[in-house]
Amino acid sequence: MNDDIKAELNALADQFYGMHGYISRPGFDFSNSPHPQELLMFEMAVRAYDFFADGGFGDE
């Protein structure tokens, strides 16, 4: 995964994290966190990225 996509995924993970009522440090890398909840936020971002990259919610 290139650095630009990883940065976008971390930004989306941060949005998900905020929706759970948490605040992360600026530039936090969710993919390298030892905490399961933070890793889950990154996995959610990856799944959302994959969903839309595969044409999710497109004209069917």
Tab-separated table of N, CA, C and O in Angstrom, residues 5-39:
chain	number	residue	atom	x	y	z
A	5	ILE	N	-2.353	6.345	-0.033
A	5	ILE	CA	-3.551	5.559	0.327
A	5	ILE	C	-3.568	5.290	1.820
A	5	ILE	O	-4.616	5.395	2.464
A	6	LYS	N	-2.412	4.963	2.386
A	6	LYS	CA	-2.350	4.717	3.828
A	6	LYS	C	-2.767	5.959	4.607
A	6	LYS	O	-3.490	5.861	5.606
A	7	ALA	N	-2.349	7.130	4.153
A	7	ALA	CA	-2.734	8.380	4.821
A	7	ALA	C	-4.244	8.588	4.725
A	7	ALA	O	-4.885	9.002	5.702
A	8	GLU	N	-4.824	8.296	3.559
A	8	GLU	CA	-6.273	8.421	3.400
A	8	GLU	C	-7.016	7.428	4.289
A	8	GLU	O	-8.037	7.773	4.900
A	9	LEU	N	-6.509	6.206	4.373
A	9	LEU	CA	-7.135	5.200	5.235
A	9	LEU	C	-7.052	5.612	6.703
A	9	LEU	O	-8.010	5.424	7.458
A	10	ASN	N	-5.910	6.168	7.105
A	10	ASN	CA	-5.780	6.642	8.489
A	10	ASN	C	-6.720	7.804	8.766
A	10	ASN	O	-7.281	7.902	9.859
A	11	ALA	N	-6.920	8.679	7.784
A	11	ALA	CA	-7.862	9.789	7.967
A	11	ALA	C	-9.284	9.267	8.134
A	11	ALA	O	-10.044	9.755	8.980
A	12	LEU	N	-9.644	8.250	7.349
A	12	LEU	CA	-10.973	7.656	7.487
A	12	LEU	C	-11.097	6.910	8.811
A	12	LEU	O	-12.121	7.018	9.495
A	13	ALA	N	-10.053	6.188	9.204
A	13	ALA	CA	-10.056	5.501	10.504
A	13	ALA	C	-10.241	6.502	11.634
A	13	ALA	O	-10.960	6.236	12.603
A	14	ASP	N	-9.618	7.659	11.503
A	14	ASP	CA	-9.752	8.707	12.512
A	14	ASP	C	-11.199	9.202	12.587
A	14	ASP	O	-11.700	9.485	13.677
A	15	GLN	N	-11.868	9.300	11.440
A	15	GLN	CA	-13.286	9.688	11.430
A	15	GLN	C	-14.132	8.640	12.157
A	15	GLN	O	-15.005	8.984	12.954
A	16	PHE	N	-13.890	7.373	11.871
A	16	PHE	CA	-14.608	6.298	12.555
A	16	PHE	C	-14.337	6.342	14.058
A	16	PHE	O	-15.241	6.158	14.873
A	17	TYR	N	-13.091	6.569	14.426
A	17	TYR	CA	-12.686	6.652	15.834
A	17	TYR	C	-13.451	7.771	16.525
A	17	TYR	O	-13.954	7.599	17.630
A	18	GLY	N	-13.541	8.917	15.863
A	18	GLY	CA	-14.288	10.045	16.411
A	18	GLY	C	-15.764	9.740	16.572
A	18	GLY	O	-16.399	10.211	17.524
A	19	MET	N	-16.327	8.951	15.674
A	19	MET	CA	-17.737	8.573	15.780
A	19	MET	C	-17.996	7.716	17.016
A	19	MET	O	-19.126	7.651	17.499
A	20	HIS	N	-16.939	7.090	17.531
A	20	HIS	CA	-17.044	6.297	18.753
A	20	HIS	C	-16.751	7.135	19.996
A	20	HIS	O	-16.712	6.609	21.107
A	21	GLY	N	-16.516	8.430	19.784
A	21	GLY	CA	-16.297	9.329	20.911
A	21	GLY	C	-14.846	9.490	21.325
A	21	GLY	O	-14.560	10.068	22.375
A	22	TYR	N	-13.920	8.999	20.504
A	22	TYR	CA	-12.501	9.076	20.841
A	22	TYR	C	-11.810	10.148	20.002
A	22	TYR	O	-12.265	10.500	18.922
A	23	ILE	N	-10.677	10.612	20.501
A	23	ILE	CA	-9.859	11.591	19.796
A	23	ILE	C	-8.447	11.016	19.709
A	23	ILE	O	-7.887	10.563	20.709
A	24	SER	N	-7.882	11.045	18.512
A	24	SER	CA	-6.520	10.537	18.323
A	24	SER	C	-5.531	11.697	18.209
A	24	SER	O	-5.919	12.836	17.995
A	25	ARG	N	-4.269	11.352	18.343
A	25	ARG	CA	-3.200	12.334	18.132
A	25	ARG	C	-3.105	12.658	16.643
A	25	ARG	O	-3.327	11.784	15.803
A	26	PRO	N	-2.738	13.865	16.279
A	26	PRO	CA	-2.518	14.194	14.863
A	26	PRO	C	-1.463	13.258	14.255
A	26	PRO	O	-0.428	12.983	14.880
A	27	GLY	N	-1.743	12.739	13.084
A	27	GLY	CA	-0.803	11.854	12.398
A	27	GLY	C	-0.757	10.439	12.940
A	27	GLY	O	0.129	9.667	12.574
A	28	PHE	N	-1.700	10.078	13.803
A	28	PHE	CA	-1.706	8.746	14.408
A	28	PHE	C	-1.858	7.678	13.335
A	28	PHE	O	-2.668	7.798	12.427
A	29	ASP	N	-1.060	6.607	13.422
A	29	ASP	CA	-1.115	5.500	12.469
A	29	ASP	C	-1.903	4.349	13.088
A	29	ASP	O	-1.381	3.581	13.885
A	30	PHE	N	-3.164	4.273	12.714
A	30	PHE	CA	-4.042	3.237	13.255
A	30	PHE	C	-3.577	1.836	12.868
A	30	PHE	O	-3.804	0.889	13.610
A	31	SER	N	-2.916	1.699	11.728
A	31	SER	CA	-2.493	0.372	11.266
A	31	SER	C	-1.377	-0.217	12.121
A	31	SER	O	-1.165	-1.426	12.105
A	32	ASN	N	-0.663	0.610	12.864
A	32	ASN	CA	0.440	0.133	13.709
A	32	ASN	C	0.116	0.162	15.194
A	32	ASN	O	1.005	-0.020	16.018
A	33	SER	N	-1.139	0.363	15.522
A	33	SER	CA	-1.517	0.440	16.930
A	33	SER	C	-1.573	-0.953	17.555
A	33	SER	O	-2.020	-1.909	16.916
A	34	PRO	N	-1.173	-1.071	18.822
A	34	PRO	CA	-1.323	-2.345	19.519
A	34	PRO	C	-2.741	-2.536	20.079
A	34	PRO	O	-3.075	-3.609	20.566
A	35	HIS	N	-3.573	-1.492	19.988
A	35	HIS	CA	-4.912	-1.547	20.585
A	35	HIS	C	-5.930	-2.110	19.590
A	35	HIS	O	-6.043	-1.615	18.473
A	36	PRO	N	-6.690	-3.139	19.987
A	36	PRO	CA	-7.637	-3.775	19.063
A	36	PRO	C	-8.683	-2.824	18.485
A	36	PRO	O	-9.031	-2.941	17.304
A	37	GLN	N	-9.173	-1.887	19.276
A	37	GLN	CA	-10.196	-0.960	18.777
A	37	GLN	C	-9.623	-0.040	17.699
A	37	GLN	O	-10.262	0.231	16.691
A	38	GLU	N	-8.405	0.412	17.897
A	38	GLU	CA	-7.772	1.277	16.903
A	38	GLU	C	-7.462	0.503	15.622
A	38	GLU	O	-7.655	1.021	14.519
A	39	LEU	N	-7.026	-0.738	15.759
A	39	LEU	CA	-6.814	-1.582	14.581
A	39	LEU	C	-8.123	-1.831	13.842
A	39	LEU	O	-8.156	-1.865	12.612
